[in-house]
Amino acid sequence: MSLEIKKYDVVIVGAGLAGLAAARELQVAGKNVAVITKLHPLRSHSGAAQGGINAALSEEDSIELHEFDTVKGSDYLADQDAVNLMCSKAPETIRWAEHMGAAFSRTEQGTIAQRPFGGQSKPRACYAKDRTGLTLLQTIYEQMHRENVKVYDEWYCMDLLYEDGKVNGVVAYDIKSTQTAIFNAKAVMFATGGYGRAFSVNSNAHANTGDALSIVARHGLPLEDMEFVQFHPTGLAGSGVLISEAARGEGGRLYNSEGERFMERYAKEKMELAPRDVVSRAITTEIREGRGVGPNKDAVAIDLTHLGEEIIMERLPELRDLAITFLGQDMIKEPIHIAATAHYSMGGIPCNIDGQVQKSPTELVEGFYAAGECSCVSVHGANRLGANSVLEALFFGRHVGKAIARDVDGLGFKDATEQNAQKALAQLETLLTNNGSERVPELRNELQESMTFDAGVFRTRETLLRQKEKIAELKRRYKDIRIDDKSKVYNTDLQEAIELGHLIDFSSFIVEGALAREESRGAHYREDFPTRNDEKFLQHTFGYMKEDGSIELEYADVVLGKFEVKERTY
C-alpha cells in the first residue's frame, strides 16, 4: 500500500488553546491549514486549567505591574521583551476571547471578576468559576470549527520532516488503523503542551508525554531551560490531581500537623499567596521534617471552611467535587489534604518572540514554529506565576498564527516522498515485532518514581548523578521492550511504547541541565547550592542531543529590560 501524502500550507500539531487559536487565525487569513491531534480537541489538557487567566484590567492594576510580577516571579530569567509583549496584549486577549463567546464570572457591577493569585501585586486572574480553561477551550474550538479548519483527531505525530535547515511537514499515523501518512507543508507549528507524566505524582493528563520535545531533540535541534519544572503546591494527596491556586486565591490557609499556619516561616508577607516554587518547597519541607498530616504523614492541610458553603459552591464547585471523589473530604466541612505535584514546564522548544523555532541561540529554523507549554519563548523564566499559562497559550497561539500567516507565502514548498517517512515506519515496525523481555508499564513507573525522588522539588549533585545513571539504564532496557498487542486498530500498547521513548529522552535534558546549573533559581532548587548565582547562571540553558544520546549544553543571555535584577523576597 502506498503512503498517502497530504499537502497543506500549514500543519499544526496539538489542539489545545495555542494550536486552535493559531489554526483559527490562519484559516481566517485564507491559508490551507490542518490540525493533527492525538486526542479530540475538547480533551486537550488546556481544559484542565481551573483558576484563571491574567490581565491587568482594573483601575488599581497596570500592565507594568503585571510585567514586574512576571519578571520577579521568574527569578529574573524571563526574557523581558517577550514578557512586555504578552502583558501589554493581555487585556486585548481577554476582550477577544469574550467577544468570541467566553463567559467569564462577573462582579455585582457587571465587570469581569478577578481573583488574587500567588506572586501577584493585585487581583488579576479573570475566571469562569473554577473551569476557566474548559470555558476558553470550548469557545476557541467552536470558533475554529465555525471557520471549517480541518482537524485530524486521533492521529499521532511520529516525526518531523527536517532537512537543510527547513521543516517540510510531519509524519503521522491514524490511531484508529495505524495507517501512516505524510503531511507535507510550507510551515509546521508544534503546540503539544507539557510533559508532567515524566513524574509519578503529577497534575497532568495521561497524554502529556512531551512527544514534540524529543522529536525535535532527535533532529539535533536544541531544547531550552528544561531543568525548570514547576511543582504546583496543591495537588490532592496521593494522586496529585490539581486543586487550583484559586483555592488559595479565595483565602485557603495551609496548616501542618501541629496546627501551625506554617507559611509565616517562608513568606511572611505573601503567606499562602507566595509564588508556586516558594509554597511547594515550604509544603515539602514541612512533610520532610515530620509535620505532615494524613495516614502516611505525606501531606499538609488546606482549610477553606471559613469561606462558607455559598462562596465555595459559587466559585470552587469543581474543586470540592474533586476532593470528595479522590479523598472523601468535603472542603465545606473539613480541611483537605494536599501536597506538591509536578505541574508545568517552563522550558521547551526555544523560539523567538514570533514563535520561530531556534536552531541555536542565534539561528532560526525555516518554516518551524512553536507556541504554548511545549515552547520556550521564556515568558516564565525559572518559575511561572499562576494564570500566566492560559494567557501564554491563548495570546501566543493567536500571535504565532498571525506570524505564520504573514510568513507562509514566502516559504518554499519541498515535495515530500515516501522515503521521508522511513524512519517513522521503521520505528513502528520495530515496536510491533520486537519480542524482548521488558514491559512498558514497569519501565515507565521506574522512570516516574526516580524522577520524582531524585530530580523533583529538591535536588543535589548526588541525586542527579543517580538519576542520570537511571536514565542511561532505562534507555538500554527500552531497546528490549515487548508489547502484547500486535494489532493495527486502536493499539494503545503501541502508542504508550512510543510515548515512553519520548519520556526517557527528554528527561535526560532535565537532569543534565539541573546538574550543570549549580545554583538555586525559581523551581530549580539545589540543596548543595542553595543561593542564586547571577554572575554565572543568569543565562538560558540550550541542550543538544548527540548521536550517542548524550546531552551537550551551551548558554545564551537573558533578554533584560527595565526591571533590575534583585534579590527575590516575598
Coordinates of C-alpha atoms in Angstrom, one line a residue:
M1 CA 0.0 0.0 0.0
S2 CA 1.5 3.3 -1.0
L3 CA 1.8 6.1 1.6
E4 CA -0.7 8.9 1.4
I5 CA 0.8 12.4 1.1
K6 CA -1.4 15.2 2.2
K7 CA -0.5 18.8 1.3
Y8 CA -1.2 21.9 3.3
D9 CA 0.1 25.5 3.7
V10 CA 0.5 24.9 7.4
V11 CA 0.2 21.9 9.7
I12 CA -0.3 22.4 13.4
V13 CA 0.4 19.5 15.8
G14 CA -1.6 19.9 19.0
A15 CA -5.2 21.1 19.6
G16 CA -5.2 22.9 22.9
L17 CA -5.7 26.6 23.3
A18 CA -2.4 27.5 21.4
G19 CA -3.0 25.2 18.5
L20 CA -6.6 26.0 18.0
A21 CA -6.1 29.8 18.3
A22 CA -3.3 29.6 15.7
A23 CA -5.4 27.5 13.4
R24 CA -8.3 29.9 13.5
E25 CA -6.1 32.9 12.7
L26 CA -4.6 31.0 9.7
Q27 CA -7.9 29.9 8.4
V28 CA -9.4 33.4 8.7
A29 CA -6.3 34.7 6.8
G30 CA -7.2 32.3 3.9
K31 CA -4.5 29.7 4.4
N32 CA -4.9 26.0 3.9
V33 CA -4.4 24.6 7.4
A34 CA -4.7 21.2 9.1
V35 CA -4.6 20.4 12.9
I36 CA -3.2 17.0 14.0
T37 CA -4.0 15.8 17.5
K38 CA -3.8 12.5 19.3
L39 CA -6.9 13.5 21.3
H40 CA -10.2 15.1 20.4
P41 CA -9.5 18.9 20.8
L42 CA -12.0 19.1 23.7
R43 CA -10.0 16.5 25.6
S44 CA -6.9 18.8 25.4
H45 CA -5.2 19.5 28.8
S46 CA -6.0 23.2 28.3
G47 CA -9.4 22.3 29.5
A48 CA -8.0 21.3 32.9
A49 CA -6.9 24.8 33.8
Q50 CA -9.1 25.8 36.6
G51 CA -8.2 29.1 38.3
G52 CA -7.9 31.9 35.7
I53 CA -6.2 33.9 33.0
N54 CA -4.2 37.0 33.9
A55 CA -4.8 40.5 32.5
A56 CA -4.4 44.0 34.1
L57 CA -8.0 45.2 33.8
S58 CA -8.8 47.0 37.0
E59 CA -8.0 50.7 37.7
E60 CA -5.7 49.8 40.6
D61 CA -3.6 47.4 38.4
S62 CA -1.3 48.2 35.5
I63 CA 0.4 46.4 32.6
E64 CA 3.8 47.4 34.2
L65 CA 2.8 45.8 37.5
H66 CA 1.9 42.6 35.6
E67 CA 5.2 42.7 33.8
F68 CA 7.1 43.3 37.1
D69 CA 5.3 40.4 38.9
T70 CA 6.1 38.1 36.0
V71 CA 9.8 39.0 35.8
K72 CA 10.2 38.8 39.6
G73 CA 8.3 35.6 39.7
S74 CA 10.6 34.1 37.0
D75 CA 13.6 34.8 39.3
Y76 CA 14.7 37.2 36.6
L77 CA 15.3 34.5 34.0
A78 CA 12.3 35.6 31.8
D79 CA 13.1 37.5 28.6
Q80 CA 11.7 40.9 29.3
D81 CA 10.8 41.8 25.7
A82 CA 8.5 38.7 25.5
V83 CA 7.0 39.5 28.9
N84 CA 6.3 43.0 27.8
L85 CA 4.5 41.8 24.6
M86 CA 2.4 39.2 26.5
C87 CA 1.4 41.5 29.4
S88 CA 0.6 44.5 27.2
K89 CA -1.6 42.4 24.9
A90 CA -3.3 40.6 27.8
P91 CA -6.4 42.9 28.2
E92 CA -7.0 42.7 24.4
T93 CA -6.7 38.9 24.6
I94 CA -9.4 38.8 27.3
R95 CA -11.7 41.0 25.2
W96 CA -11.1 38.9 22.1
A97 CA -12.0 35.7 23.9
E98 CA -15.0 37.3 25.5
H99 CA -16.3 38.7 22.2
M100 CA -16.0 35.2 20.7
G101 CA -18.3 33.9 23.4
A102 CA -16.3 33.1 26.6
A103 CA -18.5 33.5 29.6
F104 CA -16.4 34.9 32.5
S105 CA -17.6 35.2 36.1
R106 CA -18.8 38.7 36.9
T107 CA -18.8 41.2 39.7
E108 CA -22.0 42.8 41.0
Q109 CA -21.1 45.8 38.8
G110 CA -21.1 43.5 35.7
T111 CA -17.3 43.7 35.1
I112 CA -15.2 40.6 34.6
A113 CA -14.4 39.1 38.1
Q114 CA -10.7 38.8 39.1
R115 CA -9.2 36.9 41.9
P116 CA -5.7 37.1 43.6
F117 CA -3.1 34.6 42.6
G118 CA 0.4 33.8 44.0
G119 CA 3.1 36.4 43.4
Q120 CA 0.7 39.0 42.0
S121 CA 0.5 42.6 43.3
K122 CA -3.2 42.9 42.5
P123 CA -6.1 40.5 41.9
R124 CA -5.6 39.8 38.2
A125 CA -6.8 36.4 37.3
C126 CA -10.0 36.6 35.2
Y127 CA -12.0 33.4 35.8
A128 CA -15.1 31.4 34.9
K129 CA -15.8 29.8 38.3
D130 CA -13.1 27.1 38.6
R131 CA -13.4 25.9 35.0
T132 CA -11.6 28.7 33.2
G133 CA -9.6 26.6 30.8
L134 CA -12.6 24.5 29.7
T135 CA -14.7 27.6 29.1
L136 CA -11.9 29.1 26.9
L137 CA -11.2 25.8 25.1
Q138 CA -14.8 25.2 24.2
T139 CA -15.1 28.8 22.9
I140 CA -12.0 28.6 20.7
Y141 CA -12.9 25.2 19.5
E142 CA -16.4 26.4 18.4
Q143 CA -14.9 29.4 16.6
M144 CA -12.2 27.3 14.9
H145 CA -14.8 24.7 13.9
R146 CA -17.0 27.6 12.6
E147 CA -14.2 28.5 10.2
N148 CA -14.0 24.9 8.9
V149 CA -10.5 24.1 10.0
K150 CA -9.5 20.6 9.0
V151 CA -8.8 18.5 12.2
Y152 CA -7.2 15.1 12.1
D153 CA -8.2 13.9 15.6
E154 CA -6.7 10.7 17.0
W155 CA -3.7 11.0 14.7
Y156 CA -0.3 10.6 16.3
C157 CA 2.7 12.7 15.1
M158 CA 5.7 10.4 14.8
D159 CA 8.4 12.6 13.2
L160 CA 9.3 16.0 11.7
L161 CA 10.4 16.3 8.1
Y162 CA 13.5 18.4 8.6
E163 CA 16.2 18.8 6.0
D164 CA 18.9 21.5 5.3
G165 CA 17.6 23.9 7.9
K166 CA 14.0 23.8 6.7
V167 CA 10.9 21.9 8.0
N168 CA 8.7 20.5 5.3
G169 CA 5.9 18.7 7.3
V170 CA 5.4 15.8 9.6
V171 CA 4.8 12.0 9.5
A172 CA 1.8 10.8 11.5
Y173 CA -0.3 7.7 11.8
D174 CA -4.1 7.2 12.3
I175 CA -4.5 5.7 15.8
K176 CA -7.7 4.0 14.6
S177 CA -5.9 2.0 12.0
T178 CA -2.1 2.6 12.2
Q179 CA -2.3 3.8 8.6
T180 CA 0.7 6.2 8.2
A181 CA 0.6 9.4 6.1
I182 CA 2.9 12.3 5.3
F183 CA 1.6 15.8 6.0
N184 CA 3.6 18.0 3.6
A185 CA 3.6 21.7 4.4
K186 CA 5.4 25.0 3.9
A187 CA 5.3 25.5 7.7
V188 CA 4.7 23.4 10.8
M189 CA 3.7 24.6 14.3
F190 CA 4.1 22.5 17.4
A191 CA 1.6 23.2 20.2
T192 CA 1.7 19.9 22.0
G193 CA 1.6 21.0 25.7
G194 CA 3.7 19.9 28.7
Y195 CA 5.4 16.8 30.0
G196 CA 4.3 16.3 33.6
R197 CA 3.9 12.5 33.0
A198 CA 7.7 12.2 33.5
F199 CA 7.0 12.3 37.2
S200 CA 5.0 9.8 39.3
V201 CA 2.9 12.4 41.2
N202 CA 1.6 15.0 38.7
S203 CA -1.4 17.0 37.8
N204 CA -1.2 16.3 34.1
A205 CA -3.4 14.3 31.7
H206 CA -2.1 10.9 30.6
A207 CA -1.5 12.4 27.1
N208 CA 1.1 14.9 28.5
T209 CA 4.2 12.9 27.5
G210 CA 6.3 15.6 25.8
D211 CA 6.4 14.0 22.4
A212 CA 7.3 17.1 20.5
L213 CA 10.3 17.8 22.7
S214 CA 12.1 14.6 21.9
I215 CA 11.0 14.6 18.2
V216 CA 12.8 18.0 18.0
A217 CA 15.8 16.9 20.0
R218 CA 16.3 13.7 17.9
H219 CA 17.0 16.0 14.9
G220 CA 19.8 17.7 16.7
L221 CA 17.8 20.8 17.5
P222 CA 18.0 22.3 21.0
L223 CA 15.7 22.3 24.0
E224 CA 15.8 25.3 26.3
D225 CA 15.8 25.6 30.1
M226 CA 14.5 22.0 30.7
E227 CA 15.7 21.9 34.3
F228 CA 12.9 24.3 35.3
V229 CA 10.0 22.1 36.1
Q230 CA 7.2 23.6 38.2
F231 CA 5.7 21.7 41.1
H232 CA 2.2 23.0 42.0
P233 CA 1.8 23.4 45.8
T234 CA -1.7 21.9 45.9
G235 CA -2.2 18.5 44.4
L236 CA -4.6 16.2 46.2
A237 CA -2.6 13.9 48.5
G238 CA -1.7 10.6 46.9
S239 CA -3.0 11.3 43.3
G240 CA -1.6 14.7 42.5
V241 CA -4.9 15.8 40.9
L242 CA -4.9 19.5 40.9
I243 CA -6.5 21.8 43.4
S244 CA -6.3 25.1 41.7
E245 CA -4.4 28.1 43.1
A246 CA -7.9 29.6 43.2
A247 CA -8.3 27.8 46.5
R248 CA -5.5 29.9 48.0
G249 CA -6.7 33.0 46.0
E250 CA -10.1 32.8 47.6
G251 CA -8.5 32.6 51.1
G252 CA -7.4 29.0 51.7
R253 CA -5.0 28.6 54.6
L254 CA -2.2 26.0 54.9
Y255 CA -1.7 24.1 58.2
N256 CA 0.7 21.3 59.3
S257 CA 0.1 18.5 61.8
E258 CA 0.8 20.8 64.7
G259 CA -1.9 23.2 63.7
E260 CA 0.6 25.9 62.6
R261 CA -0.1 28.2 59.7
F262 CA 3.4 27.5 58.6
M263 CA 3.7 29.9 55.6
E264 CA 4.6 32.6 58.2
R265 CA 8.1 30.9 58.3
Y266 CA 8.6 31.0 54.5
A267 CA 6.9 34.1 53.1
K268 CA 5.8 36.3 56.0
E269 CA 4.1 39.0 53.8
K270 CA 2.5 37.0 51.0
M271 CA 1.8 33.8 53.1
E272 CA -0.2 31.3 51.0
L273 CA -0.1 33.7 48.1
A274 CA 3.7 33.5 47.6
P275 CA 4.7 32.1 44.2
R276 CA 4.4 28.4 43.5
D277 CA 8.0 27.5 43.9
V278 CA 8.2 29.1 47.3
V279 CA 5.0 27.4 48.6
S280 CA 5.9 24.0 47.1
R281 CA 9.2 24.0 48.9
A282 CA 7.5 25.1 52.1
I283 CA 5.0 22.2 51.9
T284 CA 7.6 19.7 51.0
T285 CA 9.9 20.9 53.9
E286 CA 7.1 20.5 56.4
I287 CA 6.5 17.0 55.3
R288 CA 10.2 16.1 55.2
E289 CA 10.6 17.4 58.7
G290 CA 7.9 15.3 60.1
R291 CA 5.0 17.7 60.3
G292 CA 2.8 16.2 57.6
V293 CA -0.8 15.2 58.0
G294 CA -2.8 12.1 56.9
P295 CA -2.2 8.4 57.4
N296 CA 1.2 8.5 55.8
K297 CA 2.1 12.0 57.0
D298 CA 2.8 12.9 53.4
A299 CA 0.5 15.9 53.0
V300 CA -0.5 19.2 54.7
A301 CA -4.0 20.6 55.1
I302 CA -5.6 23.4 53.3
D303 CA -8.6 24.9 55.2
L304 CA -11.4 26.6 53.3
T305 CA -14.2 26.0 55.8
H306 CA -14.2 29.7 56.8
L307 CA -15.3 30.7 53.3
G308 CA -18.7 29.1 53.9
E309 CA -20.8 26.9 51.6
E310 CA -22.2 29.7 49.4
I311 CA -18.8 31.0 48.3
I312 CA -17.3 27.5 47.8
M313 CA -20.3 26.4 45.7
E314 CA -20.3 29.7 43.7
R315 CA -16.5 29.9 43.0
L316 CA -14.9 26.4 43.7
P317 CA -17.6 23.8 42.9
E318 CA -15.3 21.5 40.8
L319 CA -12.5 21.6 43.4
R320 CA -15.0 20.5 46.0
D321 CA -16.1 17.6 43.8
L322 CA -12.5 16.5 43.1
A323 CA -11.7 16.4 46.8
I324 CA -14.8 14.4 47.6
T325 CA -14.1 12.0 44.7
F326 CA -10.4 11.4 45.3
L327 CA -10.1 11.9 49.1
G328 CA -13.6 11.6 50.5
Q329 CA -13.1 15.0 52.1
D330 CA -15.6 17.8 51.8
M331 CA -13.9 21.3 51.9
I332 CA -17.2 22.8 53.1
K333 CA -16.9 20.8 56.3
E334 CA -13.2 20.0 56.8
P335 CA -9.7 20.8 55.7
I336 CA -8.5 18.7 52.8
H337 CA -5.1 17.1 52.3
I338 CA -2.7 18.3 49.6
A339 CA 1.0 18.1 48.6
A340 CA 3.2 19.4 45.8
T341 CA 2.6 17.8 42.4
A342 CA 4.6 18.1 39.1
H343 CA 2.6 20.5 37.1
Y344 CA 4.2 22.7 34.4
S345 CA 7.3 23.0 32.2
M346 CA 8.9 26.4 32.0
G347 CA 11.4 25.1 29.4
G348 CA 10.8 23.6 26.0
I349 CA 11.4 24.2 22.3
P350 CA 13.3 27.5 22.0
C351 CA 11.6 30.1 19.9
N352 CA 11.7 33.9 19.3
I353 CA 9.0 36.4 20.1
D354 CA 7.1 35.4 16.9
G355 CA 7.3 31.7 17.7
Q356 CA 10.0 30.8 15.1
V357 CA 12.0 27.9 16.4
Q358 CA 15.7 28.4 17.1
K359 CA 18.4 26.1 15.7
S360 CA 20.8 27.8 18.1
P361 CA 20.7 30.9 20.3
T362 CA 21.4 33.0 17.1
E363 CA 19.9 30.9 14.2
L364 CA 16.3 30.1 13.2
V365 CA 14.8 27.0 11.6
E366 CA 12.9 27.9 8.4
G367 CA 9.2 27.0 8.4
F368 CA 9.1 25.8 12.0
Y369 CA 7.1 27.4 14.9
A370 CA 6.0 26.6 18.4
A371 CA 3.6 28.0 21.0
G372 CA 2.1 27.2 24.3
E373 CA 3.7 25.0 27.0
C374 CA 5.8 22.9 24.6
S375 CA 7.6 26.2 23.6
C376 CA 10.1 28.3 25.4
V377 CA 9.8 32.0 24.4
S378 CA 10.7 32.4 28.0
V379 CA 7.9 34.5 29.5
H380 CA 8.1 32.3 32.6
G381 CA 11.9 32.0 33.1
A382 CA 12.6 29.8 36.2
N383 CA 9.1 29.9 37.7
R384 CA 5.7 30.6 36.2
L385 CA 3.1 32.7 38.0
G386 CA -0.4 31.2 38.2
A387 CA -2.8 32.2 35.4
N388 CA 0.0 33.2 33.1
S389 CA 0.0 29.8 31.3
V390 CA -3.5 30.2 29.9
L391 CA -2.6 33.7 28.9
E392 CA 0.6 32.5 27.2
A393 CA -1.3 29.7 25.3
L394 CA -4.1 31.9 24.1
F395 CA -2.1 35.0 23.3
F396 CA 1.0 33.4 21.7
G397 CA -1.2 30.8 19.9
R398 CA -3.1 33.7 18.2
H399 CA 0.1 35.8 17.8
V400 CA 2.1 33.0 16.2
G401 CA -0.8 32.0 14.0
K402 CA -0.7 35.6 12.6
A403 CA 3.1 35.5 12.2
I404 CA 2.8 32.2 10.2
A405 CA 0.0 33.8 8.0
R406 CA 2.4 36.7 7.3
D407 CA 5.4 34.5 6.6
V408 CA 4.0 31.4 4.9
D409 CA 3.6 32.6 1.3
G410 CA 7.3 33.4 1.3
L411 CA 8.4 30.0 2.5
G412 CA 9.4 27.4 -0.1
F413 CA 7.5 24.2 -0.6
K414 CA 9.5 21.0 -0.9
D415 CA 7.6 17.9 -2.1
A416 CA 7.9 15.0 0.4
T417 CA 8.4 11.4 -0.7
E418 CA 7.7 8.1 0.9
Q419 CA 11.4 7.9 1.7
N420 CA 10.9 10.8 4.2
A421 CA 8.7 8.5 6.3
Q422 CA 11.1 5.5 6.5
K423 CA 12.4 6.3 10.0
A424 CA 8.9 6.5 11.5
L425 CA 7.8 3.4 9.6
A426 CA 10.8 1.5 10.9
Q427 CA 10.1 2.6 14.5
L428 CA 6.5 1.3 14.2
E429 CA 7.6 -2.0 12.7
T430 CA 10.3 -2.5 15.4
L431 CA 7.9 -1.8 18.3
L432 CA 5.2 -4.1 16.8
T433 CA 7.6 -7.0 16.1
N434 CA 10.2 -6.8 18.9
N435 CA 10.0 -9.8 21.3
G436 CA 12.1 -8.6 24.2
S437 CA 11.7 -9.1 27.9
E438 CA 11.0 -5.6 29.1
R439 CA 7.5 -4.2 29.7
V440 CA 6.4 -0.6 29.1
P441 CA 4.5 0.0 32.3
E442 CA 7.4 -1.2 34.5
L443 CA 9.9 1.0 32.8
R444 CA 7.6 4.0 32.9
N445 CA 7.0 3.5 36.6
E446 CA 10.7 3.3 37.3
L447 CA 11.3 6.5 35.3
Q448 CA 8.5 8.4 37.0
E449 CA 9.3 7.4 40.5
S450 CA 13.0 8.0 40.2
M451 CA 12.4 11.4 38.5
T452 CA 10.1 12.4 41.4
F453 CA 12.6 11.3 44.0
D454 CA 15.9 12.4 42.5
A455 CA 15.0 15.3 40.2
G456 CA 12.0 16.7 41.9
V457 CA 11.4 19.7 44.3
F458 CA 14.8 19.3 45.9
R459 CA 18.0 18.2 44.1
T460 CA 21.6 17.6 44.8
R461 CA 24.6 16.5 42.7
E462 CA 24.3 13.1 44.2
T463 CA 20.6 12.6 43.4
L464 CA 21.0 14.0 39.9
L465 CA 24.0 11.8 39.1
R466 CA 22.0 8.8 40.3
Q467 CA 19.1 9.8 38.0
K468 CA 21.5 10.2 35.1
E469 CA 22.6 6.6 35.6
K470 CA 19.0 5.5 35.9
I471 CA 18.0 7.2 32.6
A472 CA 21.0 5.6 30.8
E473 CA 19.9 2.2 32.2
L474 CA 16.3 2.8 31.0
K475 CA 17.5 3.7 27.5
R476 CA 19.3 0.4 27.3
R477 CA 16.4 -1.6 28.6
Y478 CA 13.9 0.3 26.3
K479 CA 15.6 -1.4 23.3
D480 CA 14.4 -4.7 24.7
I481 CA 10.7 -3.9 25.2
R482 CA 7.9 -6.1 24.0
I483 CA 4.2 -5.1 23.6
D484 CA 1.5 -7.7 23.7
D485 CA -1.0 -6.1 21.3
K486 CA 0.3 -6.6 17.7
S487 CA -2.9 -5.4 16.1
K488 CA -3.4 -2.3 13.9
V489 CA -6.6 -1.0 15.4
Y490 CA -6.6 1.4 18.4
N491 CA -3.3 -0.1 19.6
T492 CA -2.8 1.8 22.8
D493 CA 0.2 -0.5 23.7
L494 CA 2.0 0.8 20.7
Q495 CA 1.2 4.4 21.4
E496 CA 2.4 4.1 25.1
A497 CA 5.6 2.4 23.9
I498 CA 6.3 5.4 21.6
E499 CA 5.5 7.8 24.4
L500 CA 7.8 6.1 26.8
G501 CA 10.7 6.6 24.4
H502 CA 9.9 10.3 24.4
L503 CA 9.6 10.5 28.2
I504 CA 13.1 8.9 28.6
D505 CA 14.7 11.1 26.0
F506 CA 13.6 14.5 27.3
S507 CA 14.1 13.5 30.9
S508 CA 17.8 13.4 30.2
F509 CA 17.7 17.1 29.3
I510 CA 16.0 17.9 32.7
V511 CA 18.7 16.1 34.6
E512 CA 21.7 17.3 32.5
G513 CA 20.6 20.9 32.8
A514 CA 19.9 20.6 36.5
L515 CA 23.4 19.0 37.1
A516 CA 25.2 21.8 35.3
R517 CA 23.2 24.6 37.0
E518 CA 25.0 24.9 40.3
E519 CA 22.6 27.4 41.9
S520 CA 19.0 27.6 43.1
R521 CA 16.7 29.7 40.9
G522 CA 12.9 29.6 40.8
A523 CA 11.6 26.0 40.6
H524 CA 15.2 24.6 40.3
Y525 CA 16.4 24.1 43.9
R526 CA 19.9 22.6 44.5
E527 CA 20.3 21.9 48.2
D528 CA 24.1 21.8 47.7
F529 CA 23.9 25.3 46.0
P530 CA 21.0 27.0 47.8
T531 CA 21.7 30.5 46.6
R532 CA 21.2 32.2 43.2
N533 CA 24.3 32.9 41.2
D534 CA 23.6 35.7 38.7
E535 CA 27.3 36.1 37.8
K536 CA 27.4 32.6 36.3
F537 CA 23.8 31.5 35.7
L538 CA 21.8 34.5 34.7
Q539 CA 21.6 32.6 31.4
H540 CA 19.3 30.3 29.4
T541 CA 20.4 26.6 29.0
F542 CA 20.4 25.2 25.5
G543 CA 20.8 21.4 25.3
Y544 CA 21.6 19.3 22.2
M545 CA 21.2 15.6 21.9
K546 CA 24.3 14.0 20.3
E547 CA 24.1 10.8 18.1
D548 CA 25.2 8.7 21.1
G549 CA 22.3 10.1 23.2
S550 CA 24.5 12.3 25.4
I551 CA 23.5 15.9 26.0
E552 CA 25.7 18.8 25.2
L553 CA 25.0 22.2 26.8
E554 CA 25.6 25.8 25.8
Y555 CA 24.2 29.0 27.3
A556 CA 22.5 32.2 26.0
D557 CA 22.0 35.6 27.5
V558 CA 18.7 36.5 29.1
V559 CA 17.0 39.5 27.5
L560 CA 17.0 42.1 30.3
G561 CA 15.0 45.3 30.4
K562 CA 13.6 47.9 32.7
F563 CA 13.3 45.7 35.7
E564 CA 16.7 45.5 37.5
V565 CA 17.8 42.0 38.7
K566 CA 17.3 41.9 42.5
E567 CA 17.0 39.5 45.4
R568 CA 13.6 37.9 45.2
T569 CA 11.7 38.0 48.5
Y570 CA 8.0 37.8 49.5

